[in-house]
Amino acid sequence: MTQLAEEHGTPVIVFDRATLEARAAAYTREVPPANVLYAGKAFCCIAVCEILRDLGLGLDVCTGGELATALAAGFPPERIVFHGNNKSPEELVMARDAGVGRIVADSFDELHRLQDVGWPHKVLIRVTPGVEAHTHEYVQTGHEDSKFGFTLADGIALSALRTAAGLSLDLAGLHAHIGSQIFEEDAFELAAARLAGLAGEATEKLGLVMRELDLGGGLGIAYTPDDDPPDPAELVAAITRVARSAFAERGLAVPEILFEPGRALAGPAGVTVYRVGTVKRIPRARGHADQPDRVYVSVDGGMSDNPRHALYGAVYEAALANRMGDEAALWCSVAGKHCESGDVLIRDVRLPADVAPGDLLCIPATGAYTYSMASNYNRLPRPPVVLVHEGEASVIVRRESYEDVLRLDVPLG
Ligand code: LLP
C-alpha cells in the first residue's frame, strides 16, 4: 500500500483481482457462472466487466450507463440482466438492440412498454416477497412498502404474471432482491419459499411454468472485526438447496437458480489509501469527565469517494499502512476534507497514539458502493482505481484531473 501510494498518489482505491475471483468462485460452485450476475452498481468499470466476462459470469445493470460500460468491455449481452424501477423507453430500446438476455419487469407500465418495443428476450417479474432484510436482522411484512417490483399482497404479483402472460413476452420466471448486507440465511429461505408459493399459484391458476428464479444479491461482508458474516459458499449452497426443494415439494419443475451479488464480490476486494493531513484534538466537554477527548484525523478524500458513513452510518475499520506494527491505542474519528461537518469516514476507530500528518491511512472493504457512488462534491477530483494481481499493479480507472472536473462546464464567455 505504501508503494502504491507513492506511485499513484493518494487517495487511491486498490482493488485486488484475486479476491474478486475467489469471491465469485463461492457462487460458481453451486450454479453455472452465467447464473451469477454481478451487480454492477457495486462497482462498474470496463476492466471489472472484462474480468467477469472472462470468468464467464453474468452482469446485472440498472441504467444505460452501466449497460454502455458492459458493452464497451465486450461483455456478452445475453449474459446481462437489465433492472430498474423506471427504465426509460430509450434504455429499453438500447438494451433490446444490444441483445440483452433478460429484463426484470418492475411495473405494469413497464410490461406494456416492453410489449410496445417488441422486447424479444426473457422477462422476469420482480416480486417483493414481504421479507425485508438488513444487517443482522430481517422483518416479515405482509405488504412490503417499496418502490420496486410487485408485492405478493393482494394478489398483485400474480396479476403481473397474468398481464405478462397475456402479452407477447417470453415470461421466464421470478426475481426478488430482499435487501443488502444480510447475514441471515432464513431471510433468503423465506423469500425463496414465498416465490415458490407464487410459482405454484401461477401454474395452478394460469398454467405458467417458472423456468428461472433469480434470488438477487444481498449477502453481507465484514467491514470490521465485529462483523461475522456467514461463509459465502455455505450460504449460497444452503439457499440454493432450500429454493430447489421449495419448488420440488410443491410438485413444480425446479427452476434455474440465479444470484446477483454485488457487495459480496467487490466489497472485500477494495482498500482505500488516504494520506493524513491534519490531526486535531478537541478537549472533552466540561462536566463530562467520562468522555474522552475527540481526535479528528483528517485525510485527503472523504464523503465524495466514500459517502457510506454520511449516508447510512456505515462503520469501517482503519490502519496506518506505513506502520502496521504500531499499537493502535488512541480512539479517533477519521474525517474527510469536505466543507461539511458530516464529512466523516469513521466515527470511532483506534489508531497509533502518535498518528501524524503524512501517515497513510487505509480503510479496507471499500470495493463496493464507494467509487460507484463517488461524486465531485466541492469539485474534488475522484481518485484512481488500481488493480493489483500477482505482484503487478495497473490503473483501471485513472485519477480525475481538474480538467476532467471542468469538462462539462460551458462558460458564458
Ligand atoms: N440486485 C438488485 C436488484 C439490487 O437492487 C441490488 C442492490 C443487488 C442485486 C446487489 O446487492 P448486494 O449484493 O450488493 O447487496 N448503496 C448501498 C447498497 C444499495 C444496494 C442496492 N441494490 C450501500 O452502500 O450499502
PDB file of C-alpha atoms in Angstrom, residues 63-285:
ATOM      1  CA  THR A  63     -29.024   2.015 -16.217  1.00  0.00           C
ATOM      2  CA  GLY A  64     -27.990   2.749 -19.754  1.00  0.00           C
ATOM      3  CA  GLY A  65     -24.642   3.937 -18.352  1.00  0.00           C
ATOM      4  CA  GLU A  66     -23.877   0.590 -16.732  1.00  0.00           C
ATOM      5  CA  LEU A  67     -25.023  -1.145 -19.907  1.00  0.00           C
ATOM      6  CA  ALA A  68     -22.767   1.077 -22.041  1.00  0.00           C
ATOM      7  CA  THR A  69     -19.830   0.164 -19.775  1.00  0.00           C
ATOM      8  CA  ALA A  70     -20.546  -3.553 -20.155  1.00  0.00           C
ATOM      9  CA  LEU A  71     -20.843  -3.255 -23.931  1.00  0.00           C
ATOM     10  CA  ALA A  72     -17.606  -1.271 -24.099  1.00  0.00           C
ATOM     11  CA  ALA A  73     -15.978  -4.200 -22.280  1.00  0.00           C
ATOM     12  CA  GLY A  74     -17.280  -6.614 -24.889  1.00  0.00           C
ATOM     13  CA  PHE A  75     -19.498  -8.272 -22.292  1.00  0.00           C
ATOM     14  CA  PRO A  76     -21.711 -10.889 -23.974  1.00  0.00           C
ATOM     15  CA  PRO A  77     -25.133  -9.208 -23.948  1.00  0.00           C
ATOM     16  CA  GLU A  78     -27.003 -12.474 -23.494  1.00  0.00           C
ATOM     17  CA  ARG A  79     -25.416 -12.757 -20.034  1.00  0.00           C
ATOM     18  CA  ILE A  80     -26.696  -9.326 -18.982  1.00  0.00           C
ATOM     19  CA  VAL A  81     -29.863  -8.703 -16.956  1.00  0.00           C
ATOM     20  CA  PHE A  82     -31.397  -5.234 -17.004  1.00  0.00           C
ATOM     21  CA  HIS A  83     -33.003  -3.896 -13.819  1.00  0.00           C
ATOM     22  CA  GLY A  84     -34.649  -0.733 -12.635  1.00  0.00           C
ATOM     23  CA  ASN A  85     -37.980   0.622 -11.484  1.00  0.00           C
ATOM     24  CA  ASN A  86     -38.056   3.312 -14.159  1.00  0.00           C
ATOM     25  CA  LYS A  87     -36.111   2.286 -17.225  1.00  0.00           C
ATOM     26  CA  SER A  88     -36.637   4.865 -19.932  1.00  0.00           C
ATOM     27  CA  PRO A  89     -38.023   3.915 -23.346  1.00  0.00           C
ATOM     28  CA  GLU A  90     -34.592   4.835 -24.774  1.00  0.00           C
ATOM     29  CA  GLU A  91     -32.873   2.457 -22.343  1.00  0.00           C
ATOM     30  CA  LEU A  92     -35.293  -0.335 -23.284  1.00  0.00           C
ATOM     31  CA  VAL A  93     -34.539   0.162 -26.965  1.00  0.00           C
ATOM     32  CA  MET A  94     -30.798   0.306 -26.254  1.00  0.00           C
ATOM     33  CA  ALA A  95     -30.991  -2.983 -24.307  1.00  0.00           C
ATOM     34  CA  ARG A  96     -33.197  -4.630 -26.917  1.00  0.00           C
ATOM     35  CA  ASP A  97     -30.896  -3.648 -29.772  1.00  0.00           C
ATOM     36  CA  ALA A  98     -27.803  -4.729 -27.848  1.00  0.00           C
ATOM     37  CA  GLY A  99     -29.343  -8.181 -27.334  1.00  0.00           C
ATOM     38  CA  VAL A 100     -29.552  -8.036 -23.521  1.00  0.00           C
ATOM     39  CA  GLY A 101     -30.636 -11.510 -22.432  1.00  0.00           C
ATOM     40  CA  ARG A 102     -33.040 -10.726 -19.623  1.00  0.00           C
ATOM     41  CA  ILE A 103     -35.068  -7.851 -18.354  1.00  0.00           C
ATOM     42  CA  VAL A 104     -36.594  -7.675 -14.898  1.00  0.00           C
ATOM     43  CA  ALA A 105     -40.017  -6.092 -15.253  1.00  0.00           C
ATOM     44  CA  ASP A 106     -40.839  -3.828 -12.360  1.00  0.00           C
ATOM     45  CA  SER A 107     -44.280  -2.329 -13.038  1.00  0.00           C
ATOM     46  CA  PHE A 108     -47.449  -2.732 -15.096  1.00  0.00           C
ATOM     47  CA  ASP A 109     -46.436   0.355 -17.072  1.00  0.00           C
ATOM     48  CA  GLU A 110     -43.190  -1.325 -17.979  1.00  0.00           C
ATOM     49  CA  LEU A 111     -44.828  -4.591 -19.047  1.00  0.00           C
ATOM     50  CA  HIS A 112     -46.812  -2.646 -21.616  1.00  0.00           C
ATOM     51  CA  ARG A 113     -43.734  -0.659 -22.626  1.00  0.00           C
ATOM     52  CA  LEU A 114     -41.889  -3.956 -23.229  1.00  0.00           C
ATOM     53  CA  GLN A 115     -44.701  -5.074 -25.477  1.00  0.00           C
ATOM     54  CA  ASP A 116     -44.522  -1.728 -27.311  1.00  0.00           C
ATOM     55  CA  VAL A 117     -40.796  -2.025 -28.006  1.00  0.00           C
ATOM     56  CA  GLY A 118     -41.228  -5.663 -29.023  1.00  0.00           C
ATOM     57  CA  TRP A 119     -38.914  -6.999 -26.278  1.00  0.00           C
ATOM     58  CA  PRO A 120     -37.779 -10.313 -27.759  1.00  0.00           C
ATOM     59  CA  HIS A 121     -35.740 -11.725 -24.852  1.00  0.00           C
ATOM     60  CA  LYS A 122     -36.520 -13.217 -21.452  1.00  0.00           C
ATOM     61  CA  VAL A 123     -38.627 -11.338 -18.925  1.00  0.00           C
ATOM     62  CA  LEU A 124     -38.501 -11.919 -15.174  1.00  0.00           C
ATOM     63  CA  ILE A 125     -41.114 -10.461 -12.849  1.00  0.00           C
ATOM     64  CA  ARG A 126     -39.708  -8.640  -9.830  1.00  0.00           C
ATOM     65  CA  VAL A 127     -41.584  -9.659  -6.708  1.00  0.00           C
ATOM     66  CA  THR A 128     -41.406  -8.057  -3.262  1.00  0.00           C
ATOM     67  CA  PRO A 129     -41.997 -11.083  -1.069  1.00  0.00           C
ATOM     68  CA  GLY A 130     -42.607  -9.286   2.233  1.00  0.00           C
ATOM     69  CA  VAL A 131     -39.177 -10.111   3.615  1.00  0.00           C
ATOM     70  CA  GLU A 132     -37.100  -7.054   4.384  1.00  0.00           C
ATOM     71  CA  ALA A 133     -33.572  -7.792   5.409  1.00  0.00           C
ATOM     72  CA  HIS A 134     -30.648  -5.676   6.524  1.00  0.00           C
ATOM     73  CA  THR A 135     -27.527  -6.393   8.507  1.00  0.00           C
ATOM     74  CA  HIS A 136     -28.172  -8.712  11.428  1.00  0.00           C
ATOM     75  CA  GLU A 137     -31.956  -8.637  11.222  1.00  0.00           C
ATOM     76  CA  TYR A 138     -34.875  -9.170   8.999  1.00  0.00           C
ATOM     77  CA  VAL A 139     -38.550  -8.483   9.258  1.00  0.00           C
ATOM     78  CA  GLN A 140     -41.508 -10.151   7.666  1.00  0.00           C
ATOM     79  CA  THR A 141     -44.216  -7.908   6.395  1.00  0.00           C
ATOM     80  CA  GLY A 142     -47.474  -8.725   4.671  1.00  0.00           C
ATOM     81  CA  HIS A 143     -47.076  -5.813   2.354  1.00  0.00           C
ATOM     82  CA  GLU A 144     -43.621  -4.502   1.601  1.00  0.00           C
ATOM     83  CA  ASP A 145     -43.593  -0.746   1.128  1.00  0.00           C
ATOM     84  CA  SER A 146     -41.101  -0.472  -1.704  1.00  0.00           C
ATOM     85  CA  LYS A 147     -40.834   1.355  -4.994  1.00  0.00           C
ATOM     86  CA  PHE A 148     -39.552  -1.879  -6.514  1.00  0.00           C
ATOM     87  CA  GLY A 149     -41.468  -4.707  -8.088  1.00  0.00           C
ATOM     88  CA  PHE A 150     -44.852  -6.251  -7.463  1.00  0.00           C
ATOM     89  CA  THR A 151     -45.949  -7.122  -3.951  1.00  0.00           C
ATOM     90  CA  LEU A 152     -47.283 -10.567  -3.126  1.00  0.00           C
ATOM     91  CA  ALA A 153     -50.011  -8.862  -1.112  1.00  0.00           C
ATOM     92  CA  ASP A 154     -53.483  -8.527  -2.650  1.00  0.00           C
ATOM     93  CA  GLY A 155     -52.534 -10.854  -5.494  1.00  0.00           C
ATOM     94  CA  ILE A 156     -50.630  -8.075  -7.267  1.00  0.00           C
ATOM     95  CA  ALA A 157     -47.635 -10.227  -8.244  1.00  0.00           C
ATOM     96  CA  LEU A 158     -49.995 -12.896  -9.590  1.00  0.00           C
ATOM     97  CA  SER A 159     -51.808 -10.255 -11.534  1.00  0.00           C
ATOM     98  CA  ALA A 160     -48.479  -9.068 -13.041  1.00  0.00           C
ATOM     99  CA  LEU A 161     -47.851 -12.648 -14.182  1.00  0.00           C
ATOM    100  CA  ARG A 162     -51.331 -12.749 -15.730  1.00  0.00           C
ATOM    101  CA  THR A 163     -50.667  -9.458 -17.552  1.00  0.00           C
ATOM    102  CA  ALA A 164     -47.241 -10.605 -18.784  1.00  0.00           C
ATOM    103  CA  ALA A 165     -48.670 -13.907 -19.996  1.00  0.00           C
ATOM    104  CA  GLY A 166     -51.323 -12.018 -21.957  1.00  0.00           C
ATOM    105  CA  LEU A 167     -48.686 -10.009 -23.827  1.00  0.00           C
ATOM    106  CA  SER A 168     -46.306 -11.341 -26.424  1.00  0.00           C
ATOM    107  CA  LEU A 169     -43.403 -11.666 -23.990  1.00  0.00           C
ATOM    108  CA  ASP A 170     -41.135 -14.567 -23.081  1.00  0.00           C
ATOM    109  CA  LEU A 171     -42.043 -14.835 -19.403  1.00  0.00           C
ATOM    110  CA  ALA A 172     -39.123 -16.810 -17.955  1.00  0.00           C
ATOM    111  CA  GLY A 173     -39.535 -16.542 -14.201  1.00  0.00           C
ATOM    112  CA  LEU A 174     -39.389 -14.612 -10.973  1.00  0.00           C
ATOM    113  CA  HIS A 175     -36.951 -12.260  -9.274  1.00  0.00           C
ATOM    114  CA  ALA A 176     -36.621 -10.974  -5.726  1.00  0.00           C
ATOM    115  CA  HIS A 177     -33.956  -8.876  -4.024  1.00  0.00           C
ATOM    116  CA  ILE A 178     -34.710  -8.604  -0.324  1.00  0.00           C
ATOM    117  CA  GLY A 179     -32.060  -6.175   0.867  1.00  0.00           C
ATOM    118  CA  SER A 180     -28.351  -5.698   1.257  1.00  0.00           C
ATOM    119  CA  GLN A 181     -25.624  -6.555   3.786  1.00  0.00           C
ATOM    120  CA  ILE A 182     -27.683  -9.526   5.032  1.00  0.00           C
ATOM    121  CA  PHE A 183     -26.232 -12.119   7.397  1.00  0.00           C
ATOM    122  CA  GLU A 184     -29.233 -14.427   7.892  1.00  0.00           C
ATOM    123  CA  GLU A 185     -29.890 -17.486   5.790  1.00  0.00           C
ATOM    124  CA  ASP A 186     -33.513 -17.557   6.990  1.00  0.00           C
ATOM    125  CA  ALA A 187     -34.390 -14.338   5.183  1.00  0.00           C
ATOM    126  CA  PHE A 188     -33.352 -15.758   1.800  1.00  0.00           C
ATOM    127  CA  GLU A 189     -35.016 -19.067   2.537  1.00  0.00           C
ATOM    128  CA  LEU A 190     -38.306 -17.443   3.427  1.00  0.00           C
ATOM    129  CA  ALA A 191     -38.193 -15.331   0.273  1.00  0.00           C
ATOM    130  CA  ALA A 192     -37.483 -18.439  -1.824  1.00  0.00           C
ATOM    131  CA  ALA A 193     -40.392 -20.278  -0.194  1.00  0.00           C
ATOM    132  CA  ARG A 194     -42.758 -17.384  -0.879  1.00  0.00           C
ATOM    133  CA  LEU A 195     -41.658 -17.227  -4.501  1.00  0.00           C
ATOM    134  CA  ALA A 196     -42.208 -20.969  -4.832  1.00  0.00           C
ATOM    135  CA  GLY A 197     -45.705 -20.390  -3.448  1.00  0.00           C
ATOM    136  CA  LEU A 198     -46.334 -17.772  -6.135  1.00  0.00           C
ATOM    137  CA  ALA A 199     -44.925 -20.073  -8.820  1.00  0.00           C
ATOM    138  CA  GLY A 200     -47.327 -22.765  -7.596  1.00  0.00           C
ATOM    139  CA  GLU A 201     -50.263 -20.380  -7.940  1.00  0.00           C
ATOM    140  CA  ALA A 202     -49.069 -19.309 -11.384  1.00  0.00           C
ATOM    141  CA  THR A 203     -49.057 -22.934 -12.513  1.00  0.00           C
ATOM    142  CA  GLU A 204     -52.380 -23.784 -10.913  1.00  0.00           C
ATOM    143  CA  LYS A 205     -54.332 -20.689 -11.905  1.00  0.00           C
ATOM    144  CA  LEU A 206     -52.612 -19.551 -15.087  1.00  0.00           C
ATOM    145  CA  GLY A 207     -50.888 -22.680 -16.390  1.00  0.00           C
ATOM    146  CA  LEU A 208     -47.491 -20.930 -16.310  1.00  0.00           C
ATOM    147  CA  VAL A 209     -44.132 -22.567 -15.638  1.00  0.00           C
ATOM    148  CA  MET A 210     -41.407 -20.502 -13.955  1.00  0.00           C
ATOM    149  CA  ARG A 211     -38.136 -21.632 -15.554  1.00  0.00           C
ATOM    150  CA  GLU A 212     -35.901 -19.213 -13.691  1.00  0.00           C
ATOM    151  CA  LEU A 213     -35.659 -17.975 -10.127  1.00  0.00           C
ATOM    152  CA  ASP A 214     -33.353 -15.027  -9.525  1.00  0.00           C
ATOM    153  CA  LEU A 215     -32.766 -14.533  -5.811  1.00  0.00           C
ATOM    154  CA  GLY A 216     -30.962 -11.180  -6.128  1.00  0.00           C
ATOM    155  CA  GLY A 217     -27.938 -10.129  -4.127  1.00  0.00           C
ATOM    156  CA  GLY A 218     -27.607  -9.037  -0.552  1.00  0.00           C
ATOM    157  CA  LEU A 219     -25.008 -11.276   1.044  1.00  0.00           C
ATOM    158  CA  GLY A 220     -23.204  -9.316   3.757  1.00  0.00           C
ATOM    159  CA  ILE A 221     -19.463  -8.854   4.225  1.00  0.00           C
ATOM    160  CA  ALA A 222     -17.237  -7.980   7.184  1.00  0.00           C
ATOM    161  CA  TYR A 223     -16.474  -4.270   7.489  1.00  0.00           C
ATOM    162  CA  THR A 224     -14.926  -4.538  10.956  1.00  0.00           C
ATOM    163  CA  PRO A 225     -13.716  -7.410  13.158  1.00  0.00           C
ATOM    164  CA  ASP A 226     -17.120  -7.293  14.903  1.00  0.00           C
ATOM    165  CA  ASP A 227     -18.880  -8.466  11.733  1.00  0.00           C
ATOM    166  CA  ASP A 228     -19.159 -12.205  11.368  1.00  0.00           C
ATOM    167  CA  PRO A 229     -20.862 -12.899   8.044  1.00  0.00           C
ATOM    168  CA  PRO A 230     -21.616 -16.466   7.036  1.00  0.00           C
ATOM    169  CA  ASP A 231     -19.244 -18.171   4.636  1.00  0.00           C
ATOM    170  CA  PRO A 232     -20.497 -17.214   1.158  1.00  0.00           C
ATOM    171  CA  ALA A 233     -20.046 -20.689  -0.331  1.00  0.00           C
ATOM    172  CA  GLU A 234     -22.012 -22.290   2.514  1.00  0.00           C
ATOM    173  CA  LEU A 235     -24.739 -19.685   2.412  1.00  0.00           C
ATOM    174  CA  VAL A 236     -25.147 -19.929  -1.355  1.00  0.00           C
ATOM    175  CA  ALA A 237     -25.290 -23.739  -1.083  1.00  0.00           C
ATOM    176  CA  ALA A 238     -27.928 -23.577   1.650  1.00  0.00           C
ATOM    177  CA  ILE A 239     -30.110 -21.055  -0.191  1.00  0.00           C
ATOM    178  CA  THR A 240     -29.866 -22.977  -3.447  1.00  0.00           C
ATOM    179  CA  ARG A 241     -30.809 -26.231  -1.721  1.00  0.00           C
ATOM    180  CA  VAL A 242     -33.793 -24.695   0.052  1.00  0.00           C
ATOM    181  CA  ALA A 243     -35.008 -22.889  -3.067  1.00  0.00           C
ATOM    182  CA  ARG A 244     -34.846 -26.045  -5.163  1.00  0.00           C
ATOM    183  CA  SER A 245     -36.701 -28.110  -2.582  1.00  0.00           C
ATOM    184  CA  ALA A 246     -39.369 -25.412  -2.126  1.00  0.00           C
ATOM    185  CA  PHE A 247     -40.281 -25.929  -5.794  1.00  0.00           C
ATOM    186  CA  ALA A 248     -39.904 -29.709  -5.745  1.00  0.00           C
ATOM    187  CA  GLU A 249     -42.109 -30.037  -2.634  1.00  0.00           C
ATOM    188  CA  ARG A 250     -44.929 -28.281  -4.458  1.00  0.00           C
ATOM    189  CA  GLY A 251     -44.575 -30.653  -7.397  1.00  0.00           C
ATOM    190  CA  LEU A 252     -43.170 -27.835  -9.565  1.00  0.00           C
ATOM    191  CA  ALA A 253     -40.342 -28.104 -12.060  1.00  0.00           C
ATOM    192  CA  VAL A 254     -37.142 -26.935 -10.362  1.00  0.00           C
ATOM    193  CA  PRO A 255     -36.079 -23.644 -11.986  1.00  0.00           C
ATOM    194  CA  GLU A 256     -32.595 -22.399 -12.831  1.00  0.00           C
ATOM    195  CA  ILE A 257     -31.341 -20.502  -9.782  1.00  0.00           C
ATOM    196  CA  LEU A 258     -29.639 -17.158 -10.353  1.00  0.00           C
ATOM    197  CA  PHE A 259     -27.903 -14.742  -7.981  1.00  0.00           C
ATOM    198  CA  GLU A 260     -26.923 -11.080  -8.258  1.00  0.00           C
ATOM    199  CA  PRO A 261     -24.136 -10.469  -5.748  1.00  0.00           C
ATOM    200  CA  GLY A 262     -22.558  -7.038  -5.726  1.00  0.00           C
ATOM    201  CA  ARG A 263     -21.016  -6.223  -2.362  1.00  0.00           C
ATOM    202  CA  ALA A 264     -20.112  -9.863  -1.634  1.00  0.00           C
ATOM    203  CA  LEU A 265     -17.866  -9.922  -4.713  1.00  0.00           C
ATOM    204  CA  ALA A 266     -16.431  -6.416  -4.930  1.00  0.00           C
ATOM    205  CA  GLY A 267     -16.546  -5.197  -1.313  1.00  0.00           C
ATOM    206  CA  PRO A 268     -13.688  -7.189   0.215  1.00  0.00           C
ATOM    207  CA  ALA A 269     -11.528  -6.629  -2.874  1.00  0.00           C
ATOM    208  CA  GLY A 270     -11.099  -2.888  -2.269  1.00  0.00           C
ATOM    209  CA  VAL A 271      -8.908  -0.887   0.107  1.00  0.00           C
ATOM    210  CA  THR A 272      -8.795   2.918   0.029  1.00  0.00           C
ATOM    211  CA  VAL A 273      -5.498   4.540   0.919  1.00  0.00           C
ATOM    212  CA  TYR A 274      -5.532   8.157   2.111  1.00  0.00           C
ATOM    213  CA  ARG A 275      -2.847  10.457   3.419  1.00  0.00           C
ATOM    214  CA  VAL A 276      -3.351  12.079   6.797  1.00  0.00           C
ATOM    215  CA  GLY A 277      -3.179  15.881   6.524  1.00  0.00           C
ATOM    216  CA  THR A 278      -4.078  17.170   9.980  1.00  0.00           C
ATOM    217  CA  VAL A 279      -4.641  15.790  13.478  1.00  0.00           C
ATOM    218  CA  LYS A 280      -6.785  17.909  15.780  1.00  0.00           C
ATOM    219  CA  ARG A 281      -7.575  17.250  19.426  1.00  0.00           C
ATOM    220  CA  ILE A 282     -10.836  18.664  20.842  1.00  0.00           C
ATOM    221  CA  PRO A 283     -10.858  18.718  24.661  1.00  0.00           C
ATOM    222  CA  ARG A 284     -13.621  16.766  26.351  1.00  0.00           C
ATOM    223  CA  ALA A 285     -16.762  18.771  27.081  1.00  0.00           C
TER     224      ALA A 285
END
